[in-house]
Tab-separated table of C-alpha atoms and ligand atoms in Angstrom:
chain	number	residue	atom	x	y	z
N	730	MET	CA	10.299	0.043	23.625
N	731	PRO	CA	12.499	0.712	20.539
N	732	ARG	CA	12.084	4.021	18.727
N	733	LYS	CA	8.915	4.139	16.638
N	734	ARG	CA	9.590	4.186	12.897
N	735	ARG	CA	8.570	7.439	11.221
N	736	VAL	CA	6.111	6.825	8.369
N	737	ALA	CA	4.920	9.123	5.574
N	738	ILE	CA	1.847	8.054	3.582
N	739	LEU	CA	1.447	8.915	-0.102
N	740	ILE	CA	-2.084	9.207	-1.476
N	741	SER	CA	-3.913	10.380	-4.592
N	742	GLY	CA	-7.552	9.826	-3.615
N	743	ARG	CA	-9.989	9.069	-0.824
N	744	GLY	CA	-7.373	7.689	1.580
N	745	SER	CA	-9.256	4.865	3.259
N	746	ASN	CA	-6.067	2.785	3.547
N	747	MET	CA	-4.274	5.849	4.884
N	748	LEU	CA	-6.923	6.125	7.621
N	749	SER	CA	-6.487	2.462	8.537
N	750	LEU	CA	-2.763	3.124	9.080
N	751	ILE	CA	-3.410	6.326	11.064
N	752	GLU	CA	-5.932	4.405	13.190
N	753	ALA	CA	-3.502	1.513	13.817
N	754	ALA	CA	-0.714	3.913	14.764
N	755	ARG	CA	-2.876	5.344	17.571
N	756	ASP	CA	-2.130	2.190	19.555
N	757	PRO	CA	0.763	3.075	21.895
N	758	ASP	CA	2.291	-0.354	21.185
N	759	TYR	CA	2.285	0.109	17.416
N	760	PRO	CA	5.896	0.308	16.172
N	761	ALA	CA	5.270	3.186	13.731
N	762	GLU	CA	4.038	6.778	13.906
N	763	ILE	CA	2.487	8.629	10.981
N	764	VAL	CA	4.459	11.839	10.531
N	765	GLY	CA	2.902	13.154	7.337
N	766	VAL	CA	0.589	12.577	4.398
N	767	LEU	CA	1.564	13.734	0.920
N	768	SER	CA	-0.561	13.865	-2.186
N	769	ASN	CA	0.144	14.604	-5.836
N	770	ARG	CA	-3.490	15.721	-6.301
N	771	PRO	CA	-4.981	18.775	-4.578
N	772	GLU	CA	-8.490	17.322	-5.031
N	773	ALA	CA	-7.630	14.132	-3.088
N	774	THR	CA	-10.373	13.832	-0.483
N	775	GLY	CA	-7.967	11.935	1.771
N	776	LEU	CA	-6.095	15.197	2.481
N	777	ALA	CA	-8.975	16.606	4.530
N	778	ARG	CA	-9.436	13.249	6.275
N	779	ALA	CA	-5.750	13.232	7.280
N	780	ARG	CA	-5.948	16.838	8.488
N	781	ASP	CA	-9.044	15.985	10.545
N	782	ALA	CA	-7.071	13.120	12.073
N	783	GLY	CA	-4.402	15.610	13.158
N	784	VAL	CA	-1.703	14.571	10.665
N	785	ALA	CA	0.442	17.104	8.775
N	786	VAL	CA	-0.517	17.134	5.098
N	787	HIS	CA	1.267	18.403	2.055
N	788	CYS	CA	0.248	18.513	-1.583
N	789	ILE	CA	2.547	18.814	-4.584
N	790	ASP	CA	0.366	19.011	-7.673
N	791	HIS	CA	2.101	17.057	-10.432
N	792	LYS	CA	0.140	19.007	-13.063
N	793	ALA	CA	2.080	22.130	-12.117
N	794	TYR	CA	5.319	20.538	-13.390
N	795	PRO	CA	6.594	20.165	-16.952
N	796	ASP	CA	7.963	16.642	-16.414
N	797	ARG	CA	8.208	13.779	-13.939
N	798	GLU	CA	11.751	14.576	-12.818
N	799	THR	CA	11.132	18.134	-11.658
N	800	PHE	CA	7.918	17.017	-9.931
N	801	GLU	CA	9.746	14.184	-8.163
N	802	ARG	CA	12.608	16.398	-6.978
N	803	ASP	CA	10.131	18.687	-5.186
N	804	PHE	CA	8.089	15.734	-3.957
N	805	ASP	CA	11.224	14.093	-2.600
N	806	ALA	CA	12.258	17.314	-0.838
N	807	ALA	CA	8.797	17.581	0.764
N	808	LEU	CA	9.026	13.957	1.872
N	809	ALA	CA	12.497	14.412	3.325
N	810	ARG	CA	11.272	17.280	5.525
N	811	HIS	CA	9.237	14.698	7.494
N	812	GLU	CA	12.367	12.557	7.959
N	813	PRO	CA	10.482	9.316	7.328
N	814	ASP	CA	12.037	5.889	7.807
N	815	ILE	CA	9.311	4.228	5.734
N	816	LEU	CA	7.023	5.426	2.923
N	817	CYS	CA	3.604	3.805	2.507
N	818	LEU	CA	1.907	4.213	-0.858
N	819	ALA	CA	-1.843	4.044	-0.226
N	820	GLY	CA	-3.715	4.571	-3.468
N	821	PHE	CA	-0.883	6.717	-4.828
N	822	MET	CA	-1.707	6.630	-8.532
N	823	ARG	CA	1.331	8.339	-10.051
N	824	MET	CA	4.030	6.244	-11.709
N	825	LEU	CA	7.363	6.924	-10.031
N	826	THR	CA	10.668	7.021	-11.880
N	827	PRO	CA	13.532	4.673	-10.967
N	828	TRP	CA	15.330	7.726	-9.529
N	829	LEU	CA	12.804	8.235	-6.711
N	830	ILE	CA	12.248	4.509	-6.171
N	831	GLU	CA	15.967	3.860	-5.815
N	832	ARG	CA	16.356	6.744	-3.379
N	833	TRP	CA	13.811	5.054	-1.090
N	834	GLN	CA	14.848	1.522	-1.936
N	835	ALA	CA	13.784	-1.076	0.688
N	836	ARG	CA	11.961	1.704	2.555
N	837	MET	CA	8.908	2.133	0.293
N	838	ILE	CA	5.916	-0.230	0.424
N	839	ASN	CA	2.659	-0.301	-1.520
N	840	ILE	CA	-0.762	-1.916	-1.300
N	841	HIS	CA	-2.163	-3.356	-4.507
N	842	PRO	CA	-5.716	-4.702	-4.976
N	843	SER	CA	-4.885	-8.168	-6.332
N	844	LEU	CA	-3.042	-11.313	-5.385
N	845	LEU	CA	0.236	-10.413	-7.054
N	846	PRO	CA	1.791	-11.374	-9.389
N	847	LEU	CA	-1.708	-11.653	-10.891
N	848	PHE	CA	-3.352	-8.506	-12.250
N	849	LYS	CA	-0.620	-5.895	-12.038
N	850	GLY	CA	-1.684	-2.387	-13.060
N	851	LEU	CA	-5.223	-0.997	-13.204
N	852	HIS	CA	-8.784	-2.417	-13.157
N	853	THR	CA	-7.756	-5.428	-11.086
N	854	HIS	CA	-11.286	-6.304	-9.934
N	855	ARG	CA	-12.750	-6.169	-13.436
N	856	ARG	CA	-9.918	-8.344	-14.724
N	857	ALA	CA	-10.329	-10.876	-11.891
N	858	LEU	CA	-14.048	-11.154	-12.740
N	859	GLU	CA	-13.307	-11.504	-16.462
N	860	ALA	CA	-10.771	-14.233	-15.743
N	861	GLY	CA	-13.393	-16.213	-13.792
N	862	MET	CA	-11.338	-16.191	-10.588
N	863	ARG	CA	-12.943	-17.852	-7.563
N	864	ILE	CA	-10.466	-16.162	-5.210
N	865	HIS	CA	-9.127	-12.611	-5.368
N	866	GLY	CA	-7.431	-10.319	-2.860
N	867	CYS	CA	-4.753	-7.787	-2.088
N	868	SER	CA	-0.999	-7.648	-1.540
N	869	VAL	CA	1.473	-5.420	0.290
N	870	HIS	CA	4.903	-5.386	-1.326
N	871	TYR	CA	8.134	-3.435	-1.520
N	872	VAL	CA	8.274	-0.975	-4.398
N	873	VAL	CA	10.806	-1.637	-7.153
N	874	PRO	CA	11.163	0.132	-10.508
N	875	GLU	CA	9.106	-2.517	-12.338
N	876	LEU	CA	5.378	-1.873	-11.723
N	877	ASP	CA	3.728	-3.951	-8.950
N	878	SER	CA	6.627	-6.409	-8.957
N	879	GLY	CA	8.516	-5.959	-5.694
N	880	PRO	CA	8.995	-8.589	-2.983
N	881	ILE	CA	5.668	-9.505	-1.370
N	882	ILE	CA	5.284	-8.916	2.374
N	883	ALA	CA	1.686	-9.998	3.024
N	884	GLN	CA	-1.480	-10.982	1.178
N	885	ALA	CA	-5.175	-11.426	1.996
N	886	ALA	CA	-7.661	-13.425	-0.068
N	887	VAL	CA	-11.431	-13.187	-0.459
N	888	PRO	CA	-13.938	-15.339	-2.380
N	889	VAL	CA	-15.382	-14.083	-5.650
N	890	LEU	CA	-19.162	-14.620	-5.352
N	891	PRO	CA	-21.755	-15.294	-8.056
N	892	GLY	CA	-23.278	-12.001	-9.157
N	893	ASP	CA	-20.281	-9.982	-8.007
N	894	THR	CA	-19.720	-6.681	-9.765
N	895	GLU	CA	-16.560	-4.600	-9.717
N	896	ASP	CA	-18.162	-2.610	-6.882
N	897	THR	CA	-19.101	-5.524	-4.640
N	898	LEU	CA	-15.791	-7.280	-5.208
N	899	SER	CA	-13.666	-4.165	-4.659
N	900	ALA	CA	-15.563	-3.429	-1.418
N	901	ARG	CA	-14.851	-6.968	-0.158
N	902	VAL	CA	-11.162	-6.647	-1.028
N	903	LEU	CA	-10.949	-3.151	0.471
N	904	ARG	CA	-12.176	-4.438	3.843
N	905	GLN	CA	-9.213	-6.827	3.828
N	906	GLU	CA	-6.821	-4.070	2.671
N	907	HIS	CA	-7.717	-2.184	5.836
N	908	VAL	CA	-6.650	-5.193	7.909
N	909	LEU	CA	-3.643	-6.180	5.816
N	910	TYR	CA	-1.834	-2.848	5.479
N	911	PRO	CA	-1.602	-2.107	9.231
N	912	LEU	CA	-0.416	-5.680	9.776
N	913	ALA	CA	2.246	-5.451	7.050
N	914	LEU	CA	3.480	-2.078	8.306
N	915	ARG	CA	3.687	-3.508	11.817
N	916	LEU	CA	5.936	-6.298	10.527
N	917	VAL	CA	8.167	-3.894	8.586
N	918	ALA	CA	8.411	-1.240	11.322
N	919	SER	CA	9.170	-3.778	14.036
N	920	GLY	CA	12.048	-5.197	11.999
N	921	ARG	CA	10.425	-8.611	11.549
N	922	VAL	CA	10.859	-8.346	7.778
N	923	ARG	CA	14.169	-9.084	6.077
N	924	LEU	CA	14.871	-8.627	2.402
N	925	GLN	CA	16.968	-11.576	1.249
N	926	ASP	CA	17.944	-12.039	-2.409
N	927	GLY	CA	14.907	-10.106	-3.631
N	928	ARG	CA	12.462	-12.015	-1.396
N	929	VAL	CA	10.905	-11.208	1.939
N	930	GLU	CA	11.714	-13.334	4.963
N	931	LEU	CA	9.362	-12.921	7.878
N	932	ASP	CA	9.435	-13.516	11.563
N	933	ALA	CA	5.648	-13.804	11.891
N	934	ASP	CA	2.830	-16.089	12.964
N	935	TRP	CA	1.647	-18.670	10.431
N	936	ASP	CA	-1.437	-20.848	10.381
N	937	GLU	CA	-0.736	-24.104	8.601
N	938	LYS	CA	-4.412	-25.064	8.535
N	939	ALA	CA	-5.719	-21.771	7.157
N	940	ALA	CA	-7.352	-22.196	3.753
N	941	LEU	CA	-9.868	-20.220	1.768
N	942	VAL	CA	-11.886	-22.585	-0.423
N	943	SER	CA	-14.157	-20.972	-2.975
N	944	PRO	CA	-16.883	-22.095	-3.566
N	945	SER	CA	-17.241	-22.980	0.089
N	946	ALA	CA	-15.998	-26.348	1.320
N	947	ALA	CA	-19.579	-26.884	2.536
N	948	CYS	CA	-20.459	-27.751	-1.131
N	949	SER	CA	-18.676	-31.075	-0.786
N	950	LYS	CA	-21.539	-32.308	1.436
N	951	GLY	CA	-24.451	-33.903	-0.407
J	425	GAR	C1	-6.962	0.775	-2.928
J	425	GAR	O1	-7.834	-0.249	-3.310
J	425	GAR	C2	-5.532	0.421	-3.300
J	425	GAR	O2	-5.246	-0.934	-3.164
J	425	GAR	C3	-5.476	0.845	-4.745
J	425	GAR	O3	-6.194	2.043	-4.798
J	425	GAR	C4	-7.194	2.029	-3.782
J	425	GAR	C5	-7.036	3.276	-2.966
J	425	GAR	O4	-8.090	3.407	-2.056
J	425	GAR	N1	-4.139	1.003	-5.203
J	425	GAR	C6	-3.746	0.723	-6.435
J	425	GAR	O5	-4.498	0.360	-7.308
J	425	GAR	C7	-2.272	0.932	-6.676
J	425	GAR	N2	-1.876	0.255	-7.858
J	425	GAR	P1	-7.962	4.362	-0.810
J	425	GAR	O6	-7.519	5.733	-1.347
J	425	GAR	O7	-9.327	4.406	-0.225
J	425	GAR	O8	-6.940	3.778	0.111
């Protein structure tokens, strides 16, 4: 088996996506190992969850720094100590400067709770509800300097149901995030993803017949 890719996960909060990656990487056949978890927030509850899972954790509190650059230089040094091949942003809620993004260019991926390029930025579930979407979802993409705009690796879609609130919709999307992120990292770490002219080419399985119809296709009866 080829060498497992070394992965560091960046978090700012509860770390449920982080745990889904740690869980997936327990499979001996998974092509990546999680070598560290870094947070910019000491209060991130995901730090304790990572520690409990036996992963090395490190926190660099951005509030202790006068500006983004000095914070990022220390953050980058802490990252480099883990010698990661790939960085996974998993609810990392700090804007990164082009300096750090370019240093990790084509090696940094992120999960975002919308079907990009729709609803970049914050409050994606609220905005999907306001827009009257019937389908919503999540995306894993490469990180580029422009926010939530990098080449898309994988996406998962869910129906928006009558009576949905931000809470019910975000929970439905989050369940798919926990499936999608391990799958996307598997593709990247196994080398089945190629970046070609700013787009992702994939050596993956496709299902031509797969469709999510919302409201359900069953409505067309009667
Ligand atoms: C996830 O829904 C993730 O997609 C989102 O934050 C949440 C983190 O949850 N990320 C973004 O909004 C990034 N723009 P988690 O800490 O439980 O993984």
